[in-house]
Amino acid sequence: MKEVCILSGKGGAGKSSIVASMAVLLADRLEIIVGDCDVDAPNLALILGSSGDVECETIRASEKAFLVAERCKSRKKCVRVCRFNAIKWSARNSKPEINEFLCEGCGACEYICPDRAIDIKEVDTGKICYFRSDYGFGVVSGHLKIGERGSGKIVDSLRGKVSEIGRVEGLDLALLDSAAGIGCPVVSSVKGCDRAIIITEPTKAAINDSKRAIELVRHFGIPHSIIINKYDLNHEIAADIEDLADRNEIPIMGRIPYDLAFTDALVNGLPAVICNPHLKKLFRGIVEELMLNMGLD
Ligand code: SF4
């Protein structure tokens, strides 16, 4: 199974809307699976729907400190050693109190406590869920727990699940919808992919962020293309993006005009090509080029 990652340096560029429409059209031609790697804000299920059962598994990707109150002799050593201000002294209980949101699981408090009154334990950091979309193909989505770190590890687990399903079901293509930016979950989404598509729009912020996204995919040596969303909102900056692509020999895979049909689709919780079939021709061109690029035509 081949894997393509769709990313955008900047949030709000229309990445998930574009992924949903591409997925619906690709599923007419290929056996596909979609991975929602935006584990901070997994929203693809809202657009693609989820019919039938949803299977979820918990991911334990970080550790935290837990007080064993009956062993604590109230020496306050842990309060002094914590560099993250995660332990406060409770005068009322005469015991330390650990703030789970501030604890980084470094283990210093466990090490310093002579009474072994602190245990470091693995904790749930999120989950990955698998379901069938309303359009027949499978979707794996990752969900980070509030206040947790380890988003990259959740994406790693998600991609493991996508690969396993792809192997067992003999699928052709995985479409991975990355988070915005170039941080840890994006690195986990893009590494090892066969191709990347960078979604951008004609704004100064987007062009700047696209340069960082290009740097990222180049670092991993991944062939990539650009889609300019809402390209007709600012012809001058759109021309700058074309120029950037030209100088870096990056093919432009699609130019999507600003169209209220996308807003309409979002309001109705549907892929744009389903809500507004006049967009199908445009997206067919994009998916055909992707299939050609990936040897899946
Ligand atoms: S594990 Fe580290 S961060 Fe967490 S409470 Fe202990 S010293 Fe603080």
Short mmCIF file of C-alpha atoms and ligand atoms in Angstrom, two decimals:
data_model
loop_
_atom_site.label_atom_id
_atom_site.label_comp_id
_atom_site.label_asym_id
_atom_site.label_seq_id
_atom_site.Cartn_x
_atom_site.Cartn_y
_atom_site.Cartn_z
CA MET A 1 0.00 0.00 0.00
CA LYS A 2 1.26 3.45 -0.89
CA GLU A 3 0.93 6.39 1.49
CA VAL A 4 0.37 10.05 0.70
CA CYS A 5 0.46 12.73 3.40
CA ILE A 6 -1.49 15.96 2.98
CA LEU A 7 -0.05 18.79 5.06
CA SER A 8 -0.14 22.57 5.27
CA GLY A 9 2.30 24.83 7.03
CA LYS A 10 -0.62 27.03 8.08
CA GLY A 11 -3.87 26.03 9.78
CA GLY A 12 -7.18 26.86 8.11
CA ALA A 13 -5.85 26.41 4.57
CA GLY A 14 -8.64 23.92 3.80
CA LYS A 15 -6.63 20.72 4.17
CA SER A 16 -9.30 18.49 5.73
CA SER A 17 -12.01 19.67 3.31
CA ILE A 18 -9.71 18.85 0.39
CA VAL A 19 -8.73 15.46 1.85
CA ALA A 20 -12.41 14.51 2.31
CA SER A 21 -13.29 15.32 -1.31
CA MET A 22 -10.17 13.58 -2.66
CA ALA A 23 -10.96 10.48 -0.56
CA VAL A 24 -14.53 10.21 -1.87
CA LEU A 25 -13.37 10.36 -5.50
CA LEU A 26 -10.33 8.12 -4.98
CA ALA A 27 -12.58 5.48 -3.41
CA ASP A 28 -14.40 5.18 -6.77
CA ARG A 29 -11.15 4.04 -8.39
CA LEU A 30 -9.01 2.44 -5.66
CA GLU A 31 -9.20 0.57 -2.37
CA ILE A 32 -8.26 3.26 0.12
CA ILE A 33 -8.02 4.05 3.82
CA VAL A 34 -7.86 7.50 5.42
CA GLY A 35 -5.82 8.43 8.49
CA ASP A 36 -6.86 11.52 10.47
CA CYS A 37 -3.46 12.40 11.95
CA ASP A 38 -4.59 15.75 13.37
CA VAL A 39 -4.75 14.25 16.86
CA ASP A 40 -5.32 17.63 18.58
CA ALA A 41 -8.42 18.32 16.49
CA PRO A 42 -9.58 15.17 14.65
CA ASN A 43 -12.53 16.38 12.58
CA LEU A 44 -12.59 14.18 9.48
CA ALA A 45 -15.30 11.95 10.98
CA LEU A 46 -17.59 14.99 11.03
CA ILE A 47 -17.24 15.31 7.25
CA LEU A 48 -16.91 11.66 6.23
CA GLY A 49 -19.48 10.25 8.67
CA SER A 50 -19.09 7.01 10.59
CA SER A 51 -21.42 4.13 9.89
CA GLY A 52 -21.42 1.02 12.06
CA ASP A 53 -19.19 0.25 15.02
CA VAL A 54 -16.29 2.42 16.13
CA GLU A 55 -13.38 0.36 17.54
CA CYS A 56 -11.03 2.30 19.80
CA GLU A 57 -7.80 1.40 21.58
CA THR A 58 -6.06 3.37 24.31
CA ILE A 59 -2.54 4.68 23.75
CA ARG A 60 -0.22 4.95 26.74
CA ALA A 61 2.64 7.10 25.54
CA SER A 62 3.82 9.01 28.62
CA GLU A 63 4.50 8.64 32.34
CA LYS A 64 3.51 10.66 35.40
CA ALA A 65 4.22 10.72 39.13
CA PHE A 66 1.71 9.35 41.65
CA LEU A 67 1.90 9.82 45.41
CA VAL A 68 1.64 6.73 47.62
CA ALA A 69 0.25 8.65 50.60
CA GLU A 70 0.65 5.90 53.21
CA ARG A 71 4.43 5.77 52.60
CA CYS A 72 4.93 9.56 52.65
CA LYS A 73 6.78 10.89 55.73
CA SER A 74 6.19 14.53 54.72
CA ARG A 75 9.86 15.37 54.12
CA LYS A 76 9.03 17.81 51.23
CA LYS A 77 12.08 16.69 49.22
CA CYS A 78 9.90 16.07 46.16
CA VAL A 79 8.47 19.62 46.32
CA ARG A 80 11.98 21.07 46.21
CA VAL A 81 13.29 18.82 43.45
CA CYS A 82 10.49 19.28 40.90
CA ARG A 83 11.65 21.73 38.23
CA PHE A 84 8.21 21.88 36.63
CA ASN A 85 6.33 23.20 39.69
CA ALA A 86 4.16 20.11 39.47
CA ILE A 87 4.31 19.40 43.23
CA LYS A 88 2.83 21.77 45.78
CA TRP A 89 2.80 21.31 49.52
CA SER A 90 -0.68 20.94 50.97
CA ALA A 91 -0.66 22.40 54.49
CA ARG A 92 -4.14 21.04 55.03
CA ASN A 93 -3.10 17.41 54.37
CA SER A 94 0.57 17.75 55.35
CA LYS A 95 1.34 15.93 52.11
CA PRO A 96 2.55 16.92 48.66
CA GLU A 97 -0.01 17.29 45.87
CA ILE A 98 0.96 16.43 42.29
CA ASN A 99 -0.58 18.39 39.44
CA GLU A 100 -0.97 15.84 36.62
CA PHE A 101 -1.11 18.52 33.94
CA LEU A 102 2.25 19.99 34.96
CA CYS A 103 4.04 16.69 35.63
CA GLU A 104 6.51 15.80 32.87
CA GLY A 105 7.23 12.34 34.28
CA CYS A 106 10.95 13.07 34.64
CA GLY A 107 11.21 10.81 37.70
CA ALA A 108 13.28 13.20 39.86
CA CYS A 109 10.74 13.07 42.71
CA GLU A 110 10.71 9.27 42.69
CA TYR A 111 14.52 9.24 42.77
CA ILE A 112 14.85 11.75 45.62
CA CYS A 113 12.20 10.29 47.93
CA PRO A 114 13.89 8.03 50.57
CA ASP A 115 10.49 6.58 51.55
CA ARG A 116 9.63 5.42 48.01
CA ALA A 117 6.39 7.37 48.34
CA ILE A 118 6.20 8.30 44.66
CA ASP A 119 5.60 5.88 41.80
CA ILE A 120 6.10 6.73 38.14
CA LYS A 121 3.43 5.05 36.05
CA GLU A 122 2.39 4.98 32.42
CA VAL A 123 -0.77 6.99 31.73
CA ASP A 124 -3.33 7.12 28.93
CA THR A 125 -2.39 9.85 26.49
CA GLY A 126 -5.10 9.30 23.94
CA LYS A 127 -6.70 6.75 21.68
CA ILE A 128 -6.96 5.67 18.07
CA CYS A 129 -10.31 4.70 16.60
CA TYR A 130 -11.26 2.79 13.46
CA PHE A 131 -14.59 3.09 11.67
CA ARG A 132 -16.16 2.82 8.21
CA SER A 133 -17.03 6.15 6.66
CA ASP A 134 -20.40 6.79 5.03
CA TYR A 135 -18.60 6.29 1.70
CA GLY A 136 -17.46 2.73 2.39
CA PHE A 137 -13.74 3.17 3.05
CA GLY A 138 -12.13 2.83 6.48
CA VAL A 139 -10.89 5.74 8.58
CA VAL A 140 -8.42 5.63 11.48
CA SER A 141 -8.44 8.73 13.66
CA GLY A 142 -6.15 9.70 16.53
CA HIS A 143 -7.32 11.59 19.62
CA LEU A 144 -4.94 13.23 22.09
CA LYS A 145 -6.24 13.53 25.66
CA ILE A 146 -6.69 17.10 26.93
CA GLY A 147 -3.47 18.52 28.38
CA GLU A 148 -1.36 15.53 27.26
CA ARG A 149 1.80 15.51 25.22
CA GLY A 150 2.99 12.68 22.99
CA SER A 151 0.95 13.60 19.90
CA GLY A 152 3.74 12.23 17.68
CA LYS A 153 3.53 8.84 19.39
CA ILE A 154 -0.23 8.72 18.83
CA VAL A 155 0.34 9.44 15.13
CA ASP A 156 2.97 6.65 15.07
CA SER A 157 0.40 4.22 16.52
CA LEU A 158 -2.23 5.47 14.07
CA ARG A 159 0.07 4.88 11.13
CA GLY A 160 0.88 1.40 12.44
CA LYS A 161 -2.85 0.64 12.49
CA VAL A 162 -3.34 2.07 8.98
CA SER A 163 -0.47 -0.09 7.64
CA GLU A 164 -1.81 -3.20 9.35
CA ILE A 165 -5.32 -2.73 7.90
CA GLY A 166 -3.81 -1.92 4.50
CA ARG A 167 -1.78 -5.15 4.55
CA VAL A 168 -4.61 -7.37 5.78
CA GLU A 169 -7.20 -5.93 3.37
CA GLY A 170 -4.79 -5.55 0.43
CA LEU A 171 -5.51 -1.82 0.02
CA ASP A 172 -3.93 0.41 -2.66
CA LEU A 173 -3.55 3.77 -0.94
CA ALA A 174 -3.57 5.48 2.46
CA LEU A 175 -4.46 9.16 2.55
CA LEU A 176 -2.99 10.76 5.70
CA ASP A 177 -4.46 14.09 6.81
CA SER A 178 -1.73 15.70 8.89
CA ALA A 179 -2.04 18.42 11.53
CA ALA A 180 -1.09 21.94 10.44
CA GLY A 181 2.42 23.27 11.07
CA ILE A 182 5.72 21.44 11.07
CA GLY A 183 5.80 20.07 14.64
CA CYS A 184 6.10 16.60 16.10
CA PRO A 185 2.74 15.17 14.89
CA VAL A 186 3.43 16.47 11.37
CA VAL A 187 6.87 14.86 11.31
CA SER A 188 5.27 11.58 12.43
CA SER A 189 2.62 11.93 9.71
CA VAL A 190 4.97 12.65 6.84
CA LYS A 191 8.06 10.50 7.50
CA GLY A 192 8.32 7.46 5.28
CA CYS A 193 5.44 8.51 3.00
CA ASP A 194 5.64 7.90 -0.74
CA ARG A 195 4.39 11.38 -1.52
CA ALA A 196 3.33 14.62 0.17
CA ILE A 197 0.87 17.28 -0.93
CA ILE A 198 1.25 20.75 0.56
CA ILE A 199 -1.98 22.75 0.72
CA THR A 200 -1.52 26.49 0.66
CA GLU A 201 -3.54 29.63 0.00
CA PRO A 202 -2.63 33.06 -1.35
CA THR A 203 -1.84 34.88 1.89
CA LYS A 204 1.54 36.10 3.13
CA ALA A 205 1.35 33.86 6.22
CA ALA A 206 0.54 30.79 4.12
CA ILE A 207 3.40 31.35 1.67
CA ASN A 208 5.83 31.74 4.56
CA ASP A 209 4.52 28.58 6.27
CA SER A 210 4.60 26.67 2.97
CA LYS A 211 8.34 27.30 2.73
CA ARG A 212 8.77 25.58 6.10
CA ALA A 213 6.58 22.66 4.99
CA ILE A 214 8.65 22.33 1.80
CA GLU A 215 11.83 22.27 3.90
CA LEU A 216 10.34 19.51 6.05
CA VAL A 217 9.36 17.18 3.19
CA ARG A 218 12.69 17.85 1.47
CA HIS A 219 14.49 16.88 4.67
CA PHE A 220 12.82 13.46 4.43
CA GLY A 221 13.40 13.26 0.66
CA ILE A 222 9.69 12.86 -0.10
CA PRO A 223 8.43 13.79 -3.59
CA HIS A 224 5.85 16.54 -3.22
CA SER A 225 3.32 18.72 -4.99
CA ILE A 226 1.37 21.85 -4.09
CA ILE A 227 -2.35 22.59 -4.20
CA ILE A 228 -3.27 26.28 -4.08
CA ASN A 229 -6.62 26.64 -2.37
CA LYS A 230 -8.72 29.80 -2.92
CA TYR A 231 -6.10 30.80 -5.50
CA ASP A 232 -8.26 33.60 -6.93
CA LEU A 233 -8.51 35.52 -3.63
CA ASN A 234 -5.20 37.26 -4.30
CA HIS A 235 -3.72 36.84 -7.78
CA GLU A 236 -0.49 38.58 -6.84
CA ILE A 237 0.35 36.21 -3.97
CA ALA A 238 -0.92 33.24 -5.99
CA ALA A 239 1.65 34.21 -8.63
CA ASP A 240 4.32 34.32 -5.89
CA ILE A 241 3.37 30.74 -4.90
CA GLU A 242 3.59 29.64 -8.54
CA ASP A 243 7.00 31.29 -8.71
CA LEU A 244 8.14 29.55 -5.50
CA ALA A 245 6.97 26.21 -6.92
CA ASP A 246 8.71 26.91 -10.21
CA ARG A 247 12.03 27.80 -8.59
CA ASN A 248 11.91 24.65 -6.48
CA GLU A 249 10.66 22.45 -9.34
CA ILE A 250 7.52 21.51 -7.40
CA PRO A 251 4.52 20.60 -9.54
CA ILE A 252 1.24 22.43 -8.86
CA MET A 253 -1.30 19.62 -8.55
CA GLY A 254 -4.36 21.83 -8.39
CA ARG A 255 -5.68 25.38 -8.26
CA ILE A 256 -8.95 25.51 -6.35
CA PRO A 257 -11.00 28.71 -6.65
CA TYR A 258 -12.69 30.39 -3.71
CA ASP A 259 -16.17 28.92 -3.73
CA LEU A 260 -18.91 29.29 -1.11
CA ALA A 261 -19.76 25.69 -1.93
CA PHE A 262 -16.96 24.69 0.51
CA THR A 263 -18.59 26.67 3.32
CA ASP A 264 -21.92 25.15 2.41
CA ALA A 265 -20.39 21.65 2.61
CA LEU A 266 -18.82 22.37 6.01
CA VAL A 267 -22.10 23.70 7.38
CA ASN A 268 -23.83 20.52 6.19
CA GLY A 269 -21.03 18.21 7.41
CA LEU A 270 -20.43 16.73 3.95
CA PRO A 271 -17.48 16.43 1.56
CA ALA A 272 -17.61 19.37 -0.86
CA VAL A 273 -17.89 17.10 -3.92
CA ILE A 274 -20.99 15.42 -2.45
CA CYS A 275 -22.67 18.63 -1.35
CA ASN A 276 -21.85 20.43 -4.59
CA PRO A 277 -21.28 18.03 -7.50
CA HIS A 278 -20.05 20.87 -9.76
CA LEU A 279 -16.71 20.55 -7.86
CA LYS A 280 -16.26 16.94 -9.01
CA LYS A 281 -14.56 17.83 -12.29
CA LEU A 282 -11.93 19.92 -10.51
CA PHE A 283 -11.20 17.22 -7.91
CA ARG A 284 -11.16 14.45 -10.52
CA GLY A 285 -8.24 16.26 -12.17
CA ILE A 286 -6.41 16.38 -8.82
CA VAL A 287 -6.92 12.69 -7.98
CA GLU A 288 -6.01 11.59 -11.50
CA GLU A 289 -2.74 13.48 -11.26
CA LEU A 290 -2.07 11.95 -7.83
CA MET A 291 -2.73 8.43 -9.16
CA LEU A 292 -0.41 9.11 -12.10
CA ASN A 293 2.33 10.42 -9.79
CA MET A 294 2.04 7.34 -7.58
CA GLY A 295 1.86 4.75 -10.34
CA LEU A 296 -1.72 3.85 -9.40
CA ASP A 297 -3.40 4.83 -12.68
S1 SF4 B 1 8.02 13.23 37.80
FE1 SF4 B 1 9.27 15.09 37.54
S2 SF4 B 1 7.79 16.58 36.78
FE2 SF4 B 1 6.56 14.94 37.65
S3 SF4 B 1 6.18 15.59 39.74
FE3 SF4 B 1 8.03 14.31 39.77
S4 SF4 B 1 9.74 15.76 39.63
FE4 SF4 B 1 7.87 16.86 39.00
#
